[in-house]
XYZ file of C-alpha atoms in Angstrom:
391
model
C -35.425 11.558 36.602
C -32.718 11.590 34.380
C -32.604 13.832 31.383
C -32.504 12.164 28.081
C -29.717 12.395 26.210
C -29.848 13.427 23.021
C -27.229 12.055 20.274
C -24.147 14.413 19.274
C -24.821 16.518 16.325
C -22.916 14.945 13.601
C -19.340 16.577 12.886
C -17.921 17.962 9.670
C -15.196 15.657 9.230
C -11.307 17.525 8.697
C -9.994 17.703 5.210
C -6.731 15.535 5.069
C -3.881 16.149 2.730
C -1.639 13.113 3.266
C 0.225 10.892 1.149
C -3.142 8.656 1.043
C -5.369 11.599 -0.123
C -2.510 12.750 -2.828
C -2.613 8.917 -4.109
C -6.844 9.131 -4.409
C -6.341 11.974 -5.987
C -5.414 9.895 -9.363
C -8.095 7.469 -9.145
C -10.434 8.968 -11.863
C -7.588 10.408 -13.933
C -8.192 7.878 -16.605
C -11.787 8.745 -17.102
C -11.537 12.625 -16.982
C -8.095 13.467 -19.050
C -9.377 11.718 -22.246
C -12.510 13.495 -21.969
C -11.663 16.917 -21.694
C -8.739 16.637 -24.170
C -11.515 15.164 -26.574
C -13.953 18.126 -26.279
C -11.160 20.609 -26.330
C -10.093 19.541 -29.300
C -13.318 18.691 -31.331
C -15.119 22.178 -29.907
C -12.348 24.620 -30.094
C -13.444 25.976 -26.593
C -10.881 27.826 -24.521
C -8.727 25.192 -22.413
C -7.814 27.449 -20.018
C -11.456 28.174 -19.110
C -12.301 24.228 -19.168
C -9.111 23.487 -16.731
C -9.663 26.125 -14.736
C -13.767 25.881 -13.940
C -13.155 22.108 -13.740
C -10.501 22.263 -10.993
C -12.391 24.932 -9.096
C -15.408 22.813 -9.064
C -13.509 19.941 -7.763
C -11.964 22.160 -5.052
C -15.847 23.561 -4.188
C -17.034 19.665 -3.858
C -14.231 18.483 -1.935
C -14.763 21.261 0.747
C -18.900 21.178 0.506
C -18.897 17.408 1.077
C -15.700 16.418 2.627
C -15.430 12.998 1.282
C -14.040 11.872 -1.932
C -16.743 13.223 -4.095
C -15.037 14.291 -7.251
C -16.779 15.879 -10.255
C -16.743 14.439 -14.053
C -17.302 15.717 -17.101
C -20.831 14.912 -18.511
C -20.036 11.791 -20.239
C -22.921 11.937 -22.625
C -22.740 14.985 -23.171
C -18.879 14.801 -24.131
C -19.499 11.903 -26.218
C -21.746 13.705 -28.517
C -19.821 16.913 -28.731
C -16.918 14.835 -29.824
C -18.811 12.702 -32.160
C -20.573 15.855 -33.994
C -17.768 18.340 -32.873
C -20.589 20.636 -31.316
C -19.498 24.306 -30.981
C -18.824 26.160 -27.742
C -21.777 28.423 -27.616
C -24.159 25.235 -27.820
C -22.076 23.184 -24.784
C -22.556 26.195 -22.568
C -26.173 26.653 -23.480
C -26.671 22.941 -22.864
C -24.798 23.389 -19.600
C -27.251 26.107 -18.557
C -30.076 24.043 -19.668
C -29.196 20.819 -17.686
C -28.039 23.278 -14.578
C -31.806 25.010 -14.456
C -33.218 21.613 -15.254
C -31.660 19.718 -12.068
C -32.156 23.153 -10.282
C -35.821 22.370 -11.100
C -36.132 18.939 -9.943
C -34.018 19.636 -6.653
C -36.101 22.344 -5.026
C -39.406 20.888 -6.075
C -38.642 17.783 -4.444
C -39.285 16.117 -8.095
C -35.798 14.339 -7.574
C -36.756 12.586 -4.528
C -40.116 11.291 -5.865
C -37.771 9.563 -9.123
C -35.238 8.332 -6.565
C -37.914 6.257 -4.741
C -39.275 4.813 -8.243
C -35.992 3.137 -8.470
C -34.957 -0.019 -6.637
C -31.317 -0.978 -5.654
C -31.147 -3.777 -7.961
C -31.615 -1.052 -10.879
C -28.901 1.289 -9.412
C -26.367 -1.564 -8.624
C -26.621 -2.298 -12.443
C -26.421 0.909 -13.476
C -22.662 0.918 -11.614
C -22.127 -2.584 -13.326
C -22.976 -1.348 -16.532
C -20.472 1.713 -15.977
C -17.970 -0.923 -14.623
C -18.038 -2.831 -17.894
C -17.475 0.282 -20.101
C -14.183 1.672 -18.187
C -12.965 -1.777 -18.296
C -13.422 -2.321 -21.735
C -12.016 1.300 -22.140
C -9.141 0.028 -20.445
C -8.242 -3.026 -21.971
C -9.225 -2.034 -25.319
C -7.737 1.445 -25.690
C -5.341 2.308 -23.101
C -3.341 -0.610 -22.132
C -2.169 -0.952 -25.766
C -2.037 2.391 -26.700
C 2.081 2.615 -26.781
C 2.325 -1.170 -28.533
C 4.922 -3.721 -27.025
C 6.355 -1.071 -24.571
C 2.711 -0.178 -23.762
C 1.952 -3.483 -22.590
C 4.955 -4.097 -20.789
C 4.629 -0.800 -18.619
C 0.723 -1.685 -18.034
C 1.956 -4.960 -16.593
C 4.878 -3.313 -14.151
C 1.700 -1.032 -13.159
C -0.691 -3.711 -12.738
C 1.716 -5.631 -10.778
C 2.363 -2.899 -8.438
C -1.253 -2.182 -7.967
C -1.921 -5.989 -7.093
C 1.088 -5.937 -4.742
C -0.221 -2.410 -3.060
C -3.848 -2.025 -3.318
C -5.040 -1.188 -0.253
C -1.876 -0.169 1.482
C -2.157 3.164 3.758
C 1.954 2.876 4.284
C 2.875 2.543 0.415
C -0.400 3.668 -1.932
C -0.190 1.927 -5.151
C -1.947 4.945 -7.105
C 1.636 7.252 -6.310
C 4.005 4.528 -7.388
C 1.939 3.869 -10.638
C 1.934 7.206 -11.236
C 5.694 7.717 -10.549
C 6.418 5.091 -12.938
C 4.660 6.723 -15.821
C 5.947 9.968 -15.094
C 9.587 8.294 -15.578
C 8.722 6.537 -18.565
C 6.790 10.076 -20.066
C 10.178 11.846 -19.350
C 12.620 9.261 -20.472
C 10.723 8.361 -23.917
C 8.053 11.116 -24.641
C 9.015 14.427 -23.396
C 9.173 17.334 -26.119
C 11.120 20.392 -24.058
C 10.047 22.547 -27.115
C 6.298 21.859 -27.032
C 6.444 22.035 -22.761
C 7.730 25.472 -22.934
C 5.069 26.690 -25.402
C 2.541 25.281 -23.204
C 3.625 27.774 -20.163
C 2.351 31.084 -19.370
C -0.521 32.856 -17.509
C -3.943 32.574 -18.520
C -7.641 33.290 -16.788
C -11.066 32.176 -17.488
C -13.406 33.955 -20.549
C -16.600 35.585 -19.732
C -19.287 34.258 -22.097
C -22.992 34.881 -22.041
C -25.085 31.664 -23.386
C -28.246 33.110 -25.641
C -31.593 31.776 -26.132
C -31.459 30.087 -29.325
C -28.054 28.309 -28.103
C -29.763 27.194 -24.792
C -32.635 25.825 -26.469
C -30.650 23.611 -28.900
C -28.264 22.925 -26.114
C -31.173 21.458 -24.508
C -32.075 19.275 -27.294
C -29.224 18.198 -28.340
C -26.876 17.572 -25.289
C -29.011 17.954 -22.105
C -31.621 15.410 -22.768
C -29.592 12.596 -23.814
C -27.603 13.378 -20.367
C -30.340 13.342 -17.752
C -31.178 10.105 -17.525
C -27.380 9.040 -16.933
C -27.273 11.967 -14.809
C -30.092 10.656 -12.789
C -28.839 6.983 -12.656
C -25.351 7.323 -12.066
C -24.553 10.690 -11.080
C -27.268 11.451 -8.090
C -28.944 7.530 -7.433
C -25.759 5.723 -7.698
C -23.395 8.131 -6.000
C -25.912 8.606 -2.969
C -25.640 4.627 -2.659
C -21.559 4.550 -3.208
C -21.456 7.444 -0.406
C -23.753 5.298 1.928
C -21.815 2.199 1.085
C -18.324 3.376 1.686
C -18.960 6.229 4.339
C -22.072 4.307 6.670
C -20.847 6.142 9.909
C -21.455 9.528 8.314
C -24.588 11.676 8.152
C -26.157 10.055 4.506
C -26.288 12.221 1.841
C -29.778 13.364 0.405
C -30.854 12.890 -3.300
C -31.716 16.826 -3.299
C -28.415 17.675 -1.731
C -26.145 16.038 -4.453
C -28.494 17.175 -7.329
C -28.226 20.769 -6.035
C -24.699 20.736 -5.784
C -24.923 19.133 -9.342
C -27.108 22.016 -10.644
C -25.241 24.879 -9.018
C -21.868 23.516 -10.914
C -23.864 23.812 -14.378
C -25.298 27.148 -13.541
C -22.075 28.799 -12.883
C -19.510 26.556 -15.586
C -21.560 28.034 -18.568
C -20.926 31.964 -17.747
C -17.030 31.156 -17.385
C -16.424 29.052 -20.569
C -16.518 25.646 -18.152
C -17.251 22.581 -19.527
C -20.460 21.123 -17.879
C -19.986 18.431 -14.769
C -21.656 15.822 -12.666
C -20.731 13.911 -9.628
C -19.893 10.060 -10.530
C -20.217 6.850 -8.546
C -17.571 5.610 -10.248
C -15.040 8.718 -9.112
C -15.676 8.654 -5.638
C -15.018 4.690 -5.813
C -11.646 5.454 -7.999
C -11.018 7.914 -5.076
C -11.695 5.851 -2.370
C -9.926 2.568 -4.091
C -6.723 4.102 -4.151
C -6.525 5.880 -0.531
C -8.601 8.588 -0.390
C -11.300 9.019 2.961
C -11.769 12.760 3.017
C -12.617 15.622 0.789
C -8.707 16.365 0.401
C -8.040 13.963 -2.479
C -10.486 15.869 -4.676
C -9.357 19.436 -3.169
C -5.667 17.811 -4.467
C -7.258 16.859 -7.691
C -8.900 20.110 -8.507
C -5.516 22.051 -7.429
C -3.725 20.109 -10.307
C -6.085 21.033 -12.745
C -5.812 24.751 -11.387
C -2.475 25.164 -12.012
C -2.369 23.616 -15.393
C -5.261 25.423 -16.522
C -3.542 28.891 -14.973
C 0.095 28.386 -16.160
C 0.124 25.421 -18.902
C -3.174 25.426 -20.508
C -1.592 26.573 -24.050
C -1.033 23.738 -26.239
C -2.796 21.311 -23.246
C -3.750 18.677 -25.556
C -0.447 17.797 -27.004
C 1.531 18.376 -23.467
C -0.524 15.951 -21.683
C -0.499 13.405 -24.629
C 3.303 12.523 -22.931
C 1.589 11.026 -19.958
C 1.327 7.144 -21.018
C -2.060 5.860 -21.531
C -1.257 2.044 -20.311
C -0.940 3.533 -16.775
C -4.344 5.500 -16.725
C -5.544 2.204 -18.314
C -4.457 0.155 -15.058
C -5.923 3.037 -12.953
C -9.434 2.537 -14.716
C -9.398 -1.109 -14.864
C -8.931 -1.331 -10.991
C -11.873 1.585 -10.557
C -14.124 -0.831 -12.652
C -13.195 -3.424 -10.568
C -14.199 -1.746 -7.432
C -17.488 -0.670 -8.928
C -18.152 -4.396 -10.132
C -17.686 -5.806 -6.604
C -20.658 -3.471 -5.240
C -22.915 -6.165 -6.823
C -22.105 -8.248 -3.828
C -25.071 -6.882 -1.561
C -27.415 -8.062 -4.271
C -26.073 -11.551 -5.060
C -28.079 -12.802 -2.186
C -31.143 -12.615 -4.236
C -31.715 -14.172 -7.775
C -33.595 -12.249 -8.942
C -32.158 -8.900 -7.839
C -28.736 -10.178 -9.637
C -30.771 -10.909 -12.605
C -32.130 -7.485 -12.621
C -28.754 -5.652 -11.594
C -27.056 -7.984 -14.406
C -29.569 -7.344 -16.919
C -29.675 -3.501 -16.414
C -25.780 -3.549 -16.403
C -25.656 -5.174 -19.701
C -28.086 -2.954 -21.400
C -26.248 0.415 -20.077
C -23.145 -1.042 -21.533
C -24.055 -2.221 -24.811
C -26.736 -0.160 -26.466
C -27.188 3.611 -27.533
C -28.516 5.342 -24.811
C -28.009 2.623 -22.903
C -28.888 4.239 -18.911
C -32.179 5.469 -20.308
C -33.003 2.273 -21.731
C -31.643 0.093 -18.730
C -33.174 2.635 -15.946
C -36.713 2.192 -17.530
C -36.632 -1.628 -18.339
C -34.698 -2.725 -15.144
C -37.176 -0.852 -13.170
C -40.303 -2.089 -14.929
C -38.888 -5.457 -14.903
C -37.898 -5.349 -11.197
C -41.628 -4.346 -10.056
C -43.271 -6.796 -12.695
C -41.018 -9.733 -10.695
C -42.216 -8.665 -7.071
C -45.826 -8.933 -8.374
C -45.232 -12.087 -9.905
C -45.907 -11.156 -13.308
C -43.060 -12.286 -14.924
C -40.579 -15.264 -13.635
C -37.313 -14.277 -14.081
C -36.137 -14.989 -10.411
C -37.659 -18.187 -10.324
C -36.123 -21.416 -10.336
């Protein structure tokens, strides 16, 4: 009798640092950079601390997951900070509150129970809603930012991306970024501003106070949690399975646990709260990344900016043309939208996904509304209580 052979244990894939990983590293820049600039300008928090911690969290997740899973600033959190000019102490308190909340959901297993309630059609709808928001931002705010010259630059970047999209030998993002750098050097570089930005800076220690944790929990953490559950955890798990089906599946608990760890550390060193995100993973993958190397490179860029170029950061990064970021953002949105294809075979699932996406993109607290309404309608349709999915 021959012994039964057990399948080999899954191995940790290697980290690559090649040109495709470098190209993929720019796949999420159009989302992250404007948010970081906005929160630094609105709140007055230390730019060196924000950039260094943001870079360290990227390196951490790149090495931990060994796939292109970057971290992003918390979007609802950032929007509230920018709109209401919330001070740094409340930001750090809210970051700690959301870290503790996600840690509790993770270690108790409640996050898995929540995940089981949400059907794939709703997850796809959340991703579609994010795609609509990213595409709208790209086309309305970024592409035309520099007038006629910006439109011409965007057209050139778009043409390059269409021709080279998916090319492993000549990654599109590298050519597009090089085009943007050349444009900035010729038309926008101010040497005096660049020189003032140079200097060594380190993160600053901060101890959140109880009152700030409570205020941050109510003002910032509560509006963020629905978006985090939908996009940062459920949708990210689904995208990881879609893009890397051959790897050991990621668990909801693992994703929420690293989300919690990052936000338990960030507030004490002046970092802005961060999350995982399906859009970030799709952006890195779309432009060539296949390992955690792209995220390590991406983190390294922010570390260098924070350590040596953080003084006057907001002014310096303005020289990079927004139309180029808009093109990168548009293709990230297109890649996200194509994920709807696996619910297109079911009329009812597709209707739920489209409805959720429109709610997420169009309403205040849309991700919460879309998550709740979409899940309720999905189960009502399954039980025959409503007829939206019928011909």
